[in-house]
XYZ file of C-alpha atoms in Angstrom:
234
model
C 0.000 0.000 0.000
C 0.961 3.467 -0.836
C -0.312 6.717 -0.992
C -0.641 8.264 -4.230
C -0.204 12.054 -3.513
C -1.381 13.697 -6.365
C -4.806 15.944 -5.980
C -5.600 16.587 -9.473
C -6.083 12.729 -10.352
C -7.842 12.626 -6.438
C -10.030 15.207 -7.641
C -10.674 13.886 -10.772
C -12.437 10.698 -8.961
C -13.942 12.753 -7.083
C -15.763 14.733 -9.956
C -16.330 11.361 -11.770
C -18.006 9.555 -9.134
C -20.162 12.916 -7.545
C -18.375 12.642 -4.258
C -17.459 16.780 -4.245
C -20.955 17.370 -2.375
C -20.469 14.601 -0.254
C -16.690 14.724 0.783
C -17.313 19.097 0.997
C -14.678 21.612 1.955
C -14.399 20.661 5.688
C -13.637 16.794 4.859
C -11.680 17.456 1.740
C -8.134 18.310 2.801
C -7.961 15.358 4.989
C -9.426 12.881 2.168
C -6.114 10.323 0.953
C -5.913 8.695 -2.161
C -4.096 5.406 -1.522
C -3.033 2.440 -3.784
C -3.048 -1.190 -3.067
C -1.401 -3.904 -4.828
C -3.150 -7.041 -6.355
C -3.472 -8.920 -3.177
C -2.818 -6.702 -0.411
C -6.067 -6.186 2.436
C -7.567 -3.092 2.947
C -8.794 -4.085 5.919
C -9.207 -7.541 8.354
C -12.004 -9.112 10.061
C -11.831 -8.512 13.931
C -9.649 -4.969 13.525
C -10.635 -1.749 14.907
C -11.067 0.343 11.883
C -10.369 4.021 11.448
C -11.332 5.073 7.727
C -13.882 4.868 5.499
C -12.199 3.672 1.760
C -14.397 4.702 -1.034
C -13.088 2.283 -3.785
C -12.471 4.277 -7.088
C -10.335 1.720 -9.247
C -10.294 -1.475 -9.233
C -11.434 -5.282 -7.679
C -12.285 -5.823 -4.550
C -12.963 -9.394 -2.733
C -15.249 -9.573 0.503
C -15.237 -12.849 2.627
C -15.470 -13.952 6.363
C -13.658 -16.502 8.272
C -15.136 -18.703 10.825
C -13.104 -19.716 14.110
C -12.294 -22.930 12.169
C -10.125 -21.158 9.554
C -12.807 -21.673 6.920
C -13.368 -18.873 4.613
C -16.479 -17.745 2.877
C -15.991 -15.027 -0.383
C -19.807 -13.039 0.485
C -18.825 -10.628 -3.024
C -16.612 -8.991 -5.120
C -16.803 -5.209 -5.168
C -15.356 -2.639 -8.281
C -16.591 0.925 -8.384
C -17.594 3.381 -6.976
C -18.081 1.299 -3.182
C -17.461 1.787 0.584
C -15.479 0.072 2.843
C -16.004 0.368 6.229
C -19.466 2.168 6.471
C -21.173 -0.525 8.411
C -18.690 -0.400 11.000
C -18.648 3.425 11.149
C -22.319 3.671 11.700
C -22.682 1.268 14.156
C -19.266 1.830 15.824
C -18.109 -2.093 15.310
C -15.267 -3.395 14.882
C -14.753 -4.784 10.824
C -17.288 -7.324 9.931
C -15.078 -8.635 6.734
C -11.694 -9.477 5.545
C -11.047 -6.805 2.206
C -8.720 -8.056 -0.162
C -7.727 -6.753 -3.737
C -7.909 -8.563 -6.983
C -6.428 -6.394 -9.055
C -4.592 -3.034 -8.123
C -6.829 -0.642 -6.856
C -7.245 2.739 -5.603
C -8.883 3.755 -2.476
C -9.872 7.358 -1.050
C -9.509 7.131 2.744
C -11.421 9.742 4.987
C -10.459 9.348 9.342
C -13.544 8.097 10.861
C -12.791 11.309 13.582
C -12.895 14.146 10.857
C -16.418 12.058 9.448
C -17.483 12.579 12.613
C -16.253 15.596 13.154
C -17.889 17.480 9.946
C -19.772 14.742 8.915
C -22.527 13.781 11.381
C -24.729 16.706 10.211
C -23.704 16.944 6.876
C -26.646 15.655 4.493
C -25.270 14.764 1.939
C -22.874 12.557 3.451
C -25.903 11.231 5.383
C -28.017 10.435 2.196
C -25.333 9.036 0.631
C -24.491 6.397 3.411
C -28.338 5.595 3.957
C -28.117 4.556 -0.123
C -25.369 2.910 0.336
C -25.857 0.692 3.029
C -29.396 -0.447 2.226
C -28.213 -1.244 -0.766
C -26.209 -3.433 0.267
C -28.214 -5.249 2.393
C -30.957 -5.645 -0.542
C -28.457 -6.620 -2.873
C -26.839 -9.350 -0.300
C -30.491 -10.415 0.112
C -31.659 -10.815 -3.752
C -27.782 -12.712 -4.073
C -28.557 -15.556 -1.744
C -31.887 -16.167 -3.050
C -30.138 -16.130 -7.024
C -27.382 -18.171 -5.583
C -29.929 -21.397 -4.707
C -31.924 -21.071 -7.723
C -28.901 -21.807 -10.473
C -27.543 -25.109 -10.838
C -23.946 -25.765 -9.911
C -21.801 -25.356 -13.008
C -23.615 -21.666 -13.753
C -22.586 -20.559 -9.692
C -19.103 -22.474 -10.308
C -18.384 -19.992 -13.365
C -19.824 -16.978 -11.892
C -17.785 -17.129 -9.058
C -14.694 -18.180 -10.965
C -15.609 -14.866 -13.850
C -15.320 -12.509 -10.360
C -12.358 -13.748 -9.245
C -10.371 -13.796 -12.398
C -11.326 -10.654 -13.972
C -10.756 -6.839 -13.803
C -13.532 -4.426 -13.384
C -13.641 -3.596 -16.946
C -13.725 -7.727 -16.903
C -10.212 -7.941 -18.818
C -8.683 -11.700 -17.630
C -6.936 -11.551 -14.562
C -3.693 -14.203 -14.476
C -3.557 -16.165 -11.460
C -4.430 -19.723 -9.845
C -7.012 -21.182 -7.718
C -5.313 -22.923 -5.309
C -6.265 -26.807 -4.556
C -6.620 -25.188 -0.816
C -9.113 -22.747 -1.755
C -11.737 -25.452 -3.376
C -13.311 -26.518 0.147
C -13.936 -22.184 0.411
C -15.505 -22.341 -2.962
C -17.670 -25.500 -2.083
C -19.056 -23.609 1.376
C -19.551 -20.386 -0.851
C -21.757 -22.044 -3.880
C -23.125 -24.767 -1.664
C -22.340 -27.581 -2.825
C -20.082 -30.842 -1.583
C -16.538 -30.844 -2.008
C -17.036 -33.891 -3.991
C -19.643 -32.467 -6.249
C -17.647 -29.491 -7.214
C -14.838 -31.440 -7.803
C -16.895 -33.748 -10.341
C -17.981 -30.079 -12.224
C -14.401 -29.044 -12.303
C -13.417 -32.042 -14.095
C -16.558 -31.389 -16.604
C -14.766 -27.830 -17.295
C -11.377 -29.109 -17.517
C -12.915 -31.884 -19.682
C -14.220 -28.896 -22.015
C -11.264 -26.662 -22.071
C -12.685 -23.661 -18.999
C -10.557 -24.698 -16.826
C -6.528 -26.579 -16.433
C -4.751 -28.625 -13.670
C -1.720 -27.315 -12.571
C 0.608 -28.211 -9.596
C -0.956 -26.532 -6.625
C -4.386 -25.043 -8.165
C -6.630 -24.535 -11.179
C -5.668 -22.520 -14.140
C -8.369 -20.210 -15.868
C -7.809 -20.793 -19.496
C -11.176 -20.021 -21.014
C -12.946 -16.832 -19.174
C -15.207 -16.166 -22.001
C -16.421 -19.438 -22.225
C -16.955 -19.082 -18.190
C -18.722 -15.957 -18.884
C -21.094 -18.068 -21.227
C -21.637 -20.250 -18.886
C -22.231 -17.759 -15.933
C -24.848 -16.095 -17.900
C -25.054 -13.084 -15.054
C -22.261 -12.676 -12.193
C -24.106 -13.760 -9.202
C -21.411 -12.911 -6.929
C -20.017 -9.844 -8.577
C -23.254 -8.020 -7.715
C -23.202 -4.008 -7.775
């Protein structure tokens, strides 16, 4: 992570995304415009947080983990999206682990200057009310999708968001063989069963074996197959 200090290009998201009224004169000159690197966290489960991120550029994975070490991926995220505004309206410690897919860029804003200048500011208000309920509808609408699409269709939907930019360009990497019992949990389905679909996809050229993982080799294909991103919801 580093911080990108350049205010034209952190004004320039802010004019393309209509975050000047929101982010006004009082919040602006402590607003930071950081970068993070393709796999770097913005921010971990159980932390005390301190900013809001309003992601500008970029992928963004959202998942939980259990006190077993199991993971769960609940989304991917590109822009314009918070991070962090649950937690700063109901004062909580961070709900999710943040990670980045692909480099992104992230305005940060001190949860003491947003409460500060912000707590009366209605803009800012409106803005987080939209926000966050659209979230939860959103999360809400995505589980009931998730159940209703067979297994191969949630298998490349999931695989789509997590190998693919936000302007869904292919995104090089490997799903590691450790990873597979996270996916299972996520799309609901038995270890076993999604191991029988992966070998159906590797059988038709989606997907390759390598030492360690899965290689993507066929994204459009995937995106076929997907038909709509279940888990890449905005």
């Amino acid at each position: 992570m580093k911080e990108i200090k350049d205010p034209i290009l952190l004004e320039t998201y802010l004019r393309e995304y209509g975050l000047e009224p929101v982010l006004y004169e009082k919040i602006r000159p402590f607003c930071a415009l950081y970068e993070y690197d393709r796999g770097d966290l913005i921010c971990s489960q159980g932390e005390s947080p301190e900013f809001l991120y309003f992601l500008v550029k970029g992928k963004l994975k959202v998942f939980t983990t259990n006190a077993e070490g199991k993971t769960l991926v609940i989304s991917f995220k590109t822009a314009l999206e918070l991070v962090g505004d649950i937690e700063y309206v109901q004062e909580t410690d961070i709900l999710n682990t943040v990670e980045a897919v692909t480099a992104v860029h992230m305005i940060a804003v001190p949860y003491r200057i947003l409460r500060r200048y912000g707590q009366e500011h209605a803009p800012l208000l409106q803005f987080l009310l939209k926000v966050i309920t659209k979230k939860f509808y959103l999360k809400s609408n995505s589980i009931s999708l998730n159940m209703m699409y067979p297994v191969d269709v949630r298998l490349a939907s999931y695989l789509v968001a997590a190998f693919s930019d936000e302007s869904h360009n292919p995104v090089s990497g490997l799903l590691s063989t450790a990873e597979l019992k996270d996916v299972a949990n996520l799309i609901g389905v038995s270890y076993r069963h999604l191991n029988r679909v992966i070998l159906q996809f590797c059988s038709n050229g989606l997907l390759e074996r390598k030492k360690g993982g899965l290689l993507v080799k066929n994204l459009d294909g995937l995106g076929k197959l997907a038909i709509r991103n279940i888990y890449e919801y905005q």
